[in-house]
Amino acid sequence: MVEHWLAQARSGQWPIAQLLDCASRLQAAGALEAAALLYQTWVSSTESPVRHVALFNWGAVLGELRRPKDAEAVYRMALAVAPNFAQARLNLGHQLEHQGREAEALAEWATVYEDENPVSLGAEPLTLRLHGMNNAARLLEQQKRYVESEALMRRSLTLEPRQSDVAQHYVHIRQKQCAWPVYDTFGEVTHNFLLMSTSLLGMLDESDDPVLQLLTAQRYVLERLPKVTAAPLHKGRKREGRIRIGYLSGDLHMHAVGLLTAELYGLHDRSRFEVHAFSWSRDDGSPLRARIKGSIDHYHPLHGVPDRQAAEMIAEAGIDVLVDLQGLTNGARAAILTHRPAPIQVSYLGLPGTSAIPGVDWILADRFVMPPESLPYYTEKPIYLPHCYQVSDRQREASVPPTRAQAGLPEEGFVFCAFNNNHKMSEPVWRCWMRVLRQVPGSVLWLLADNPFAQANLTRVAAEEGIAPERLVFAPRALPADYLARFAVADLFLDTFPYNAGTTASDCLWMGTPILTRSGKTYISRMAGSLLTAVGLPDLITTSLDEYEQRAVQIGNQPARAASYKRYLREHGRSSPLFDVPGIVRDMENEFERLALDARQKA
């Protein structure tokens, strides 16, 4: 049949409608190379006033085949025939982006969205302009050109206010810039619409209301995840011998999850457990990634593997307990879990809250992060660990601490630090920190220089509170060992709220620096409190902003008190239950074994 179609295409007389129909049938059958050849043959043999349509479709097939250079060439041929063909220009932008030619991609998209009436084939001009704006905004956000990106999002939402995806990015890009209020309304874009469009990560930054976090997770699940009605994939599969634990993640590299779990995998008792990883993590070439892969019995790469097929791989491997390390965070593949490839599916670490993913029935926790009154707001049941929910890495190494001068700090005065990512900072807490600085003469606040827009906004609000810019010391990002060394120079870490420090809190306490936290009503706002409880410093947990401010001022004006906390952590911190990582792993294993054996008996 294909040979017959190719002969027709070579004839130069084949109507384009038949070409499009036959090529579409080949695409539907997965025969992309054949479809591309069919278009190529027709284009090289036929002169037609609609030749640019065939070229456009050929370019789309080449794009699907991940041949961006070839696709670029074909789209340029289409534009040579029809210079105002907006769809071809938009797709050309995508192929340029795939080749890393981002400035050229932005220029192609701008050509479309700056034209108030772009020429189209069967598409509304507004739709094409929005496509160009939204993709340019996305790419600018990736480049950390936040102000330009936000401006394009505002233009897009002004033209079409009901774009939830754009509103979601608009909210989060304002969080990244510490642009307050985050829910800045304009035109027909209402506060309610921005709230209902907020991503789960954005909601964790913005609200300590467990109901809002649950509803945000459920909305994502309802809108984005497939509805699976088939029988669970784990059904009917015999499981025996050692219990098989599978870790599901795309973050097994230089990432907060990779850093926290680096020691976990190798500590599993191989006489009782077999450890698998199902991962689409990028190979960043780091020693951390090599260490993680080397400590796993069976590493299954899932790059390019469809979700259903990945779930079948997990089921075929006979996994008893599947531990999802991502939830609904960036790059997650939650759809794998909806097929229920393992009888026990557990949420852990990556999403410190409920995911509402169907099939995830359990979440690893402790009684501090998930007190009884919080349980109605989780779709998962807790697996309670006796001391602390969080594993960490006892092999992390720090450089020699810098001097205050090397760190850009004054020689005298109390040093507060807050090395959390800027998107975790909220206006009430930031203004609280500025009040603390006012009440602790000579003190400074040492921060992470995440991006210049956040730095400018934070400095501006500080000035509104009467704090001179030199009392804010912004530190650039550093290699892990150098970053860890900084903690030794600070006197007290000030935690963010409602998104507490997680990995950063572990690093801080490991290095012997005390943390002052405010604990709230949600898992994520109680993380640092859990760590402080396990390390033996519960008096650094506060439950209101006023109490938090008072405690920070008290400690800042009593440097000996901060030194006492440091001495305690130096003498007892690393021997506390918080850093008894083998003990935490044994506790996890005992719970996993209990659940897995129960599931085997019921199978």
XYZ file of C-alpha atoms in Angstrom:
603
model
C 0.000 0.000 0.000
C 2.781 2.432 0.890
C 4.539 1.742 -2.400
C 1.295 2.463 -4.251
C 0.907 5.772 -2.395
C 4.520 6.706 -3.135
C 3.913 6.018 -6.813
C 0.864 8.285 -6.697
C 2.932 10.987 -4.994
C 5.657 10.708 -7.654
C 3.080 11.165 -10.414
C 2.737 14.863 -9.672
C -1.013 14.542 -10.145
C -2.107 13.290 -6.719
C -4.613 15.648 -5.035
C -3.404 17.016 -1.710
C -6.553 15.828 0.073
C -5.616 12.217 -0.690
C -2.024 12.858 0.363
C -3.152 14.235 3.714
C -5.539 11.327 4.290
C -2.960 8.637 3.532
C -0.193 10.340 5.521
C -2.548 10.669 8.493
C -3.301 6.959 8.322
C 0.416 6.194 8.399
C 0.899 8.500 11.392
C -1.964 6.872 13.251
C -0.320 3.499 12.655
C 2.980 4.794 14.049
C 4.693 4.695 10.647
C 6.176 8.173 10.946
C 9.168 7.582 8.677
C 6.847 6.363 5.923
C 4.600 9.410 6.385
C 7.614 11.730 6.157
C 8.801 10.003 2.981
C 5.323 10.315 1.469
C 5.266 14.085 2.082
C 8.814 14.466 0.792
C 7.983 12.565 -2.401
C 4.831 14.597 -3.054
C 6.546 17.952 -2.395
C 9.484 17.129 -4.695
C 7.149 15.970 -7.511
C 4.201 18.365 -7.386
C 3.688 22.050 -8.080
C 0.627 23.227 -6.203
C -0.720 26.495 -4.795
C -1.212 24.678 -1.460
C 2.289 23.216 -1.393
C 2.968 25.021 1.909
C 0.259 22.921 3.600
C 2.064 19.694 2.705
C 5.348 21.231 3.814
C 3.808 22.208 7.140
C 2.526 18.682 7.761
C 5.858 17.198 6.708
C 7.596 19.471 9.205
C 5.196 18.326 11.931
C 6.057 14.665 11.252
C 9.783 15.434 11.339
C 9.252 17.220 14.635
C 7.494 14.160 16.002
C 10.471 12.098 14.858
C 12.705 14.454 16.867
C 14.622 15.613 13.829
C 14.618 19.354 14.572
C 17.183 20.394 11.954
C 15.250 18.651 9.189
C 11.968 20.054 10.506
C 13.479 23.548 10.566
C 14.504 23.254 6.920
C 11.026 22.131 5.874
C 9.260 24.897 7.813
C 11.575 27.443 6.163
C 10.552 25.995 2.761
C 6.904 26.493 3.747
C 7.599 30.110 4.749
C 9.438 30.723 1.484
C 6.202 29.808 -0.291
C 3.882 31.560 2.186
C 5.865 34.122 4.262
C 2.889 35.007 6.469
C 2.007 31.398 7.357
C 1.728 31.859 11.142
C 1.425 28.185 12.116
C 4.656 27.345 10.278
C 6.440 30.215 12.014
C 5.226 29.056 15.431
C 6.391 25.498 14.791
C 9.683 26.758 13.432
C 10.179 28.443 16.794
C 9.744 25.120 18.570
C 12.296 23.391 16.362
C 14.803 26.197 16.947
C 14.253 25.850 20.688
C 14.906 22.097 20.466
C 18.276 22.929 18.921
C 19.141 25.340 21.735
C 18.725 28.403 19.503
C 16.468 30.110 21.981
C 16.906 33.727 20.856
C 15.858 32.746 17.330
C 12.849 30.866 18.691
C 11.747 33.921 20.670
C 12.096 36.083 17.574
C 9.891 33.766 15.475
C 7.176 33.714 18.135
C 7.339 37.498 18.524
C 6.747 37.896 14.777
C 3.416 36.116 15.255
C 2.174 37.655 18.494
C 3.126 41.223 17.549
C 0.944 40.897 14.430
C -2.617 41.805 15.442
C -4.058 39.732 12.606
C -1.652 36.898 11.697
C -2.443 34.884 8.576
C -3.674 31.420 9.478
C -5.060 28.248 8.023
C -8.231 27.337 9.882
C -7.183 28.863 13.211
C -8.341 32.001 14.987
C -5.693 34.732 14.818
C -6.033 35.274 18.576
C -5.274 31.605 19.204
C -2.055 31.929 17.214
C -0.999 35.105 19.017
C -1.634 33.472 22.389
C 0.402 30.433 21.308
C 3.332 32.688 20.496
C 3.038 34.744 23.678
C 2.645 31.790 25.985
C 5.569 29.848 24.580
C 7.781 32.922 24.656
C 6.744 33.534 28.272
C 7.528 29.911 29.138
C 10.985 30.070 27.578
C 11.762 33.447 29.174
C 10.782 32.001 32.543
C 13.173 29.084 31.992
C 15.890 31.639 31.211
C 15.058 33.433 34.493
C 14.042 36.558 32.564
C 11.137 36.848 34.939
C 10.053 40.454 34.346
C 9.806 39.956 30.574
C 8.039 36.637 31.054
C 5.500 38.084 33.475
C 4.792 40.999 31.130
C 3.943 38.568 28.308
C 1.708 36.537 30.629
C -0.184 39.693 31.545
C -0.632 40.562 27.859
C -1.867 37.052 27.171
C -4.323 37.054 30.073
C -5.569 40.511 29.111
C -6.460 39.168 25.668
C -7.960 35.913 27.031
C -8.492 35.940 30.815
C -9.680 32.324 31.204
C -6.321 30.626 30.631
C -5.693 28.623 33.797
C -2.270 27.351 32.696
C -1.029 30.880 32.057
C -2.518 32.103 35.333
C -0.737 29.258 37.146
C 2.635 30.368 35.775
C 1.795 34.012 36.442
C 1.234 33.251 40.138
C 4.412 31.215 40.500
C 6.632 33.661 38.616
C 5.507 36.395 41.015
C 6.377 34.101 43.929
C 9.856 33.565 42.459
C 10.361 37.328 42.268
C 8.920 37.999 45.749
C 6.521 40.315 43.914
C 3.834 40.985 46.508
C 0.918 40.695 46.549
C 1.299 37.486 44.601
C -2.357 37.598 43.555
C -2.080 40.872 41.683
C -5.323 41.227 39.730
C -5.819 43.169 36.494
C -8.473 43.487 33.810
C -10.859 40.566 34.078
C -8.355 38.392 35.953
C -9.848 38.038 39.431
C -8.336 36.978 42.744
C -10.566 33.912 42.766
C -9.396 32.863 39.291
C -5.746 33.217 40.271
C -6.371 31.260 43.473
C -8.166 28.460 41.624
C -5.405 28.345 38.989
C -2.545 28.103 41.507
C -0.420 24.974 41.185
C 0.061 22.701 44.165
C 3.666 23.916 44.580
C 2.403 27.494 44.440
C -0.281 26.719 47.019
C 2.309 25.192 49.360
C 4.164 28.519 49.154
C 1.060 30.604 49.595
C -1.306 28.975 52.099
C -1.223 26.933 55.288
C -4.855 25.933 54.762
C -4.976 22.110 54.441
C -8.325 22.344 52.639
C -6.852 24.523 49.876
C -3.881 22.183 49.493
C -6.170 19.159 49.221
C -8.520 20.858 46.734
C -5.569 21.997 44.602
C -4.203 18.446 44.451
C -7.631 17.011 43.643
C -8.189 19.567 40.870
C -4.893 18.578 39.251
C -5.781 14.890 39.460
C -9.226 15.447 37.959
C -7.967 17.667 35.137
C -4.625 16.086 34.256
C -4.502 12.414 35.169
C -6.150 9.674 33.088
C -9.182 7.913 34.498
C -8.086 4.287 34.829
C -10.959 1.818 35.106
C -9.074 -1.395 34.314
C -8.081 -3.820 37.059
C -4.917 -2.894 38.971
C -1.828 -4.171 37.162
C -0.493 -5.861 40.287
C -3.501 -8.196 40.500
C -2.884 -11.865 39.817
C 0.916 -11.656 40.061
C 2.582 -14.028 42.485
C 5.072 -12.405 44.869
C 7.459 -14.421 46.978
C 10.984 -14.329 48.361
C 12.548 -11.063 49.393
C 10.262 -8.054 49.508
C 10.843 -5.820 46.509
C 10.887 -2.080 47.088
C 10.671 0.194 44.055
C 11.534 3.892 44.130
C 9.805 6.019 41.494
C 11.497 9.340 40.731
C 12.949 11.714 38.183
C 15.062 13.422 40.853
C 17.836 10.892 41.521
C 20.601 13.383 40.762
C 21.724 16.759 42.187
C 18.313 17.621 43.560
C 16.915 17.986 47.076
C 15.401 14.488 46.921
C 18.619 12.958 45.597
C 20.638 14.683 48.313
C 18.346 13.512 51.120
C 18.013 9.905 49.948
C 21.614 9.252 48.869
C 22.309 6.973 51.832
C 18.849 5.393 52.058
C 19.117 2.884 49.212
C 22.355 1.285 50.346
C 21.134 0.875 53.935
C 18.311 -1.509 53.057
C 18.759 -4.984 54.505
C 19.485 -7.119 51.433
C 18.622 -10.321 53.297
C 15.012 -9.096 53.463
C 14.669 -6.572 50.635
C 15.539 -6.141 46.975
C 15.826 -2.509 45.872
C 14.695 -1.224 42.489
C 14.564 2.279 41.026
C 12.265 3.270 38.181
C 13.622 6.601 37.087
C 13.702 9.242 34.397
C 16.357 11.282 36.237
C 18.791 13.208 34.083
C 22.371 12.007 34.017
C 24.098 15.098 35.391
C 27.460 13.355 35.684
C 27.618 14.100 39.396
C 29.230 11.772 41.955
C 25.896 11.866 43.786
C 24.053 10.298 40.861
C 26.749 7.628 40.436
C 26.539 6.857 44.133
C 22.750 6.514 44.052
C 22.784 4.224 41.008
C 25.550 2.132 42.555
C 23.517 1.528 45.717
C 20.422 0.215 43.886
C 20.089 -3.451 42.932
C 18.126 -2.871 39.725
C 17.959 0.519 38.012
C 15.220 0.757 35.359
C 15.450 3.875 33.114
C 12.059 5.188 32.018
C 13.175 7.852 29.550
C 10.740 7.821 26.646
C 8.739 4.934 28.121
C 4.979 5.704 28.101
C 3.254 5.744 31.493
C 1.211 2.602 30.925
C 4.275 0.682 29.737
C 6.283 1.956 32.728
C 3.542 0.705 35.052
C 3.646 -2.692 33.335
C 7.430 -2.816 33.880
C 6.899 -2.188 37.600
C 4.221 -4.857 37.827
C 6.353 -7.322 35.846
C 9.254 -6.734 38.258
C 6.997 -7.932 41.069
C 7.354 -4.800 43.178
C 5.660 -5.149 46.575
C 6.082 -1.570 47.774
C 6.348 1.309 45.301
C 7.635 4.515 46.900
C 6.776 7.625 44.896
C 9.379 10.339 45.510
C 7.709 13.073 43.425
C 3.963 13.311 43.938
C 2.745 16.216 41.802
C 6.002 18.187 41.726
C 7.683 19.409 38.548
C 8.434 16.587 36.129
C 6.409 13.999 38.048
C 4.783 11.068 36.247
C 1.827 10.499 38.524
C -0.122 8.691 35.789
C 2.130 5.647 36.318
C 0.685 5.245 39.803
C -2.946 5.380 38.646
C -2.454 1.964 37.001
C -1.621 0.537 40.475
C 1.405 -1.507 39.427
C 2.217 -2.406 43.050
C -0.108 -3.518 45.857
C 1.404 -0.989 48.293
C 2.040 2.517 46.916
C 3.540 5.115 49.232
C 4.177 8.858 48.915
C 7.429 10.128 50.375
C 9.621 13.262 50.554
C 9.146 14.865 47.127
C 5.702 16.244 47.942
C 5.344 17.142 51.631
C 1.554 17.000 51.568
C -1.315 15.110 50.040
C -1.122 14.271 46.336
C -4.692 12.915 45.959
C -3.299 10.508 43.331
C -5.618 7.490 42.963
C -3.667 4.405 43.934
C -1.375 6.137 46.431
C -2.860 4.886 49.671
C -0.043 5.652 52.119
C 2.316 8.476 53.061
C 5.444 8.212 55.219
C 5.182 10.634 58.127
C 5.661 11.103 61.831
C 3.204 12.282 64.435
C 4.527 15.836 64.360
C 4.110 16.481 60.629
C 0.764 14.637 60.541
C -1.025 15.082 63.878
C -4.447 13.403 64.214
C -6.389 16.587 63.498
C -4.761 16.846 60.034
C -5.737 13.388 58.789
C -9.097 14.364 57.195
C -7.204 16.492 54.672
C -5.127 13.639 53.222
C -6.251 11.022 50.734
C -3.365 8.856 52.017
C -3.149 7.001 55.316
C -0.023 7.695 57.402
C 2.787 5.215 57.927
C 4.127 6.671 61.141
C 7.854 6.520 61.828
C 8.611 6.808 65.555
C 11.038 9.757 65.507
C 11.181 11.711 62.257
C 9.846 11.214 58.754
C 13.031 12.453 57.049
C 16.048 10.419 56.027
C 19.260 12.265 55.257
C 22.859 11.647 54.274
C 25.581 11.261 56.909
C 28.262 11.231 54.212
C 27.748 14.836 53.074
C 30.966 16.770 53.396
C 31.561 20.452 54.008
C 34.429 22.716 53.049
C 36.379 24.739 55.581
C 34.023 27.498 56.788
C 34.727 30.918 55.277
C 35.657 33.837 57.459
C 33.020 36.493 57.954
C 34.958 38.767 55.646
C 35.163 36.065 52.947
C 31.402 35.596 53.239
C 30.785 39.328 52.862
C 29.559 39.624 56.451
C 30.494 42.353 58.947
C 33.079 41.396 61.563
C 30.676 42.142 64.412
C 26.945 41.636 64.944
C 24.480 38.776 65.068
C 24.074 36.838 61.797
C 20.606 35.585 60.957
C 20.462 33.452 57.815
C 17.706 32.180 55.545
C 19.000 30.086 52.665
C 15.636 28.818 51.423
C 14.685 29.417 47.799
C 13.151 32.852 47.321
C 9.771 31.536 46.194
C 9.233 30.229 49.746
C 9.383 33.750 51.179
C 6.063 35.355 52.047
C 5.420 39.016 52.702
C 4.256 38.593 56.340
C 7.382 36.606 57.245
C 9.721 38.965 55.368
C 8.288 42.006 57.140
C 8.590 40.067 60.410
C 12.291 39.473 59.673
C 12.758 43.197 59.060
C 11.138 43.972 62.431
C 13.554 41.490 64.013
C 16.533 43.272 62.430
C 15.230 46.589 63.771
C 15.101 45.154 67.286
C 18.526 43.466 67.172
C 21.033 46.283 66.676
C 23.915 45.515 64.354
C 22.409 42.280 63.091
C 22.357 41.216 59.442
C 20.310 38.767 57.407
C 22.266 36.418 55.130
C 20.245 35.237 52.139
C 20.448 33.198 48.966
C 20.804 35.356 45.849
C 18.264 33.429 43.816
C 17.518 36.031 41.140
C 18.007 39.809 40.788
C 14.270 40.545 40.639
C 13.627 38.954 44.017
C 16.669 40.705 45.447
C 15.397 44.087 44.235
C 11.906 43.485 45.632
C 13.191 42.220 48.975
C 15.516 45.204 49.293
C 12.677 47.590 48.446
C 10.348 46.140 51.094
C 13.220 46.181 53.592
C 13.613 49.921 52.962
C 9.873 50.360 53.623
C 10.527 48.754 57.012
C 13.483 51.035 57.714
C 16.229 48.478 57.024
C 19.278 49.676 55.089
C 20.347 47.504 52.133
C 23.756 46.730 53.681
C 22.004 44.729 56.401
C 20.908 42.234 53.746
C 23.796 40.068 52.537
C 23.011 38.040 49.411
C 25.178 34.963 48.812
C 25.482 33.416 45.341
C 24.760 29.750 44.811
C 27.710 27.507 45.641
C 28.888 23.928 45.321
C 27.333 21.632 47.961
C 30.436 21.473 50.176
C 30.873 25.267 50.124
C 27.159 25.831 50.722
C 27.253 23.537 53.781
C 30.257 25.393 55.169
C 28.294 28.651 55.269
C 26.019 27.380 58.033
C 28.917 27.294 60.489
C 29.309 31.068 60.164
C 25.655 31.948 60.894
C 24.210 32.271 64.398
C 20.548 31.396 63.739
C 18.591 30.153 60.725
C 15.193 31.818 60.250
C 12.713 29.422 58.672
C 10.107 30.339 56.062
C 6.352 29.857 56.472
C 4.108 28.226 55.331
C 6.726 26.389 53.215
C 9.299 25.285 55.803
C 12.854 24.283 55.046
C 13.236 20.555 54.364
C 16.596 19.537 52.920
C 17.983 22.925 53.947
C 16.849 22.370 57.552
C 18.602 18.999 57.601
C 21.796 20.579 56.239
C 21.607 23.367 58.785
C 21.209 21.078 61.801
C 23.834 18.672 60.468
C 26.271 21.594 60.413
C 25.337 22.552 63.973
C 23.377 25.747 63.414
C 20.034 26.190 65.200
C 16.790 26.886 63.319
C 13.869 28.955 64.491
C 10.657 27.776 62.860
C 6.964 28.461 62.901
C 4.809 25.338 62.713
C 1.331 25.497 61.238
C -1.473 23.160 60.203
C 0.019 21.365 57.179
C 2.735 18.772 56.619
C 4.940 21.280 54.811
C 4.618 23.914 57.542
C 5.606 21.362 60.196
C 8.703 19.854 58.545
C 11.328 21.877 60.413
C 9.433 21.340 63.678
C 9.684 17.600 63.142
C 13.446 17.850 62.662
C 13.862 20.075 65.715
C 11.842 17.633 67.832
C 13.989 14.708 66.718
C 17.247 16.593 67.293
C 16.159 17.639 70.814
C 15.473 21.384 70.379
C 11.671 21.709 70.577
C 11.924 25.151 72.224
C 12.877 26.535 68.779
C 9.374 25.680 67.494
C 6.833 28.514 67.588
C 3.170 28.445 66.568
C 2.376 32.089 65.716
C 4.094 34.953 63.925
C 4.183 37.043 67.106
C 5.830 34.235 69.079
C 8.266 33.649 66.212
C 9.254 37.324 66.135
C 9.680 37.534 69.914
C 11.843 34.398 70.030
C 14.053 35.629 67.164
C 14.591 38.961 68.919
C 15.348 37.222 72.239
C 17.978 34.966 70.686
C 19.434 37.762 68.551
C 19.939 39.929 71.623
C 21.403 37.022 73.600
C 24.257 35.659 71.446
C 25.223 33.316 74.287
C 21.881 31.573 73.862
C 22.575 30.945 70.180
C 26.056 29.727 71.130
C 24.472 27.331 73.627
C 22.272 25.837 70.914
C 25.321 25.460 68.677
C 27.248 23.758 71.450
C 24.340 21.345 72.040
C 24.151 20.499 68.339
C 27.911 20.063 68.135
C 27.907 17.646 71.084
C 24.592 15.827 70.605
C 23.054 16.697 67.224
C 24.613 14.044 65.012
C 23.999 11.317 67.611
C 20.310 12.241 67.946
C 17.430 10.244 66.432
C 17.293 12.805 63.595
C 20.560 11.538 62.132
C 20.178 7.881 63.069
C 19.630 7.109 59.408
C 20.073 3.318 59.774
C 17.434 3.390 62.510
C 15.021 5.380 60.320
C 15.550 2.909 57.483
C 14.905 -0.070 59.831
C 11.666 1.612 60.954
C 10.638 2.101 57.317
C 11.486 -1.505 56.472
C 9.464 -2.888 59.365
C 6.393 -1.003 58.174
C 6.953 -1.940 54.533
C 7.403 -5.600 55.480
C 4.216 -5.622 57.525
C 2.165 -4.087 54.693
C 3.760 -6.227 51.965
C 3.274 -9.515 53.783
C -0.327 -8.617 54.521
C -0.872 -7.845 50.816
C 0.748 -11.155 49.802
C -1.565 -13.086 52.115
C -4.616 -11.369 50.633
C -3.532 -11.861 47.022
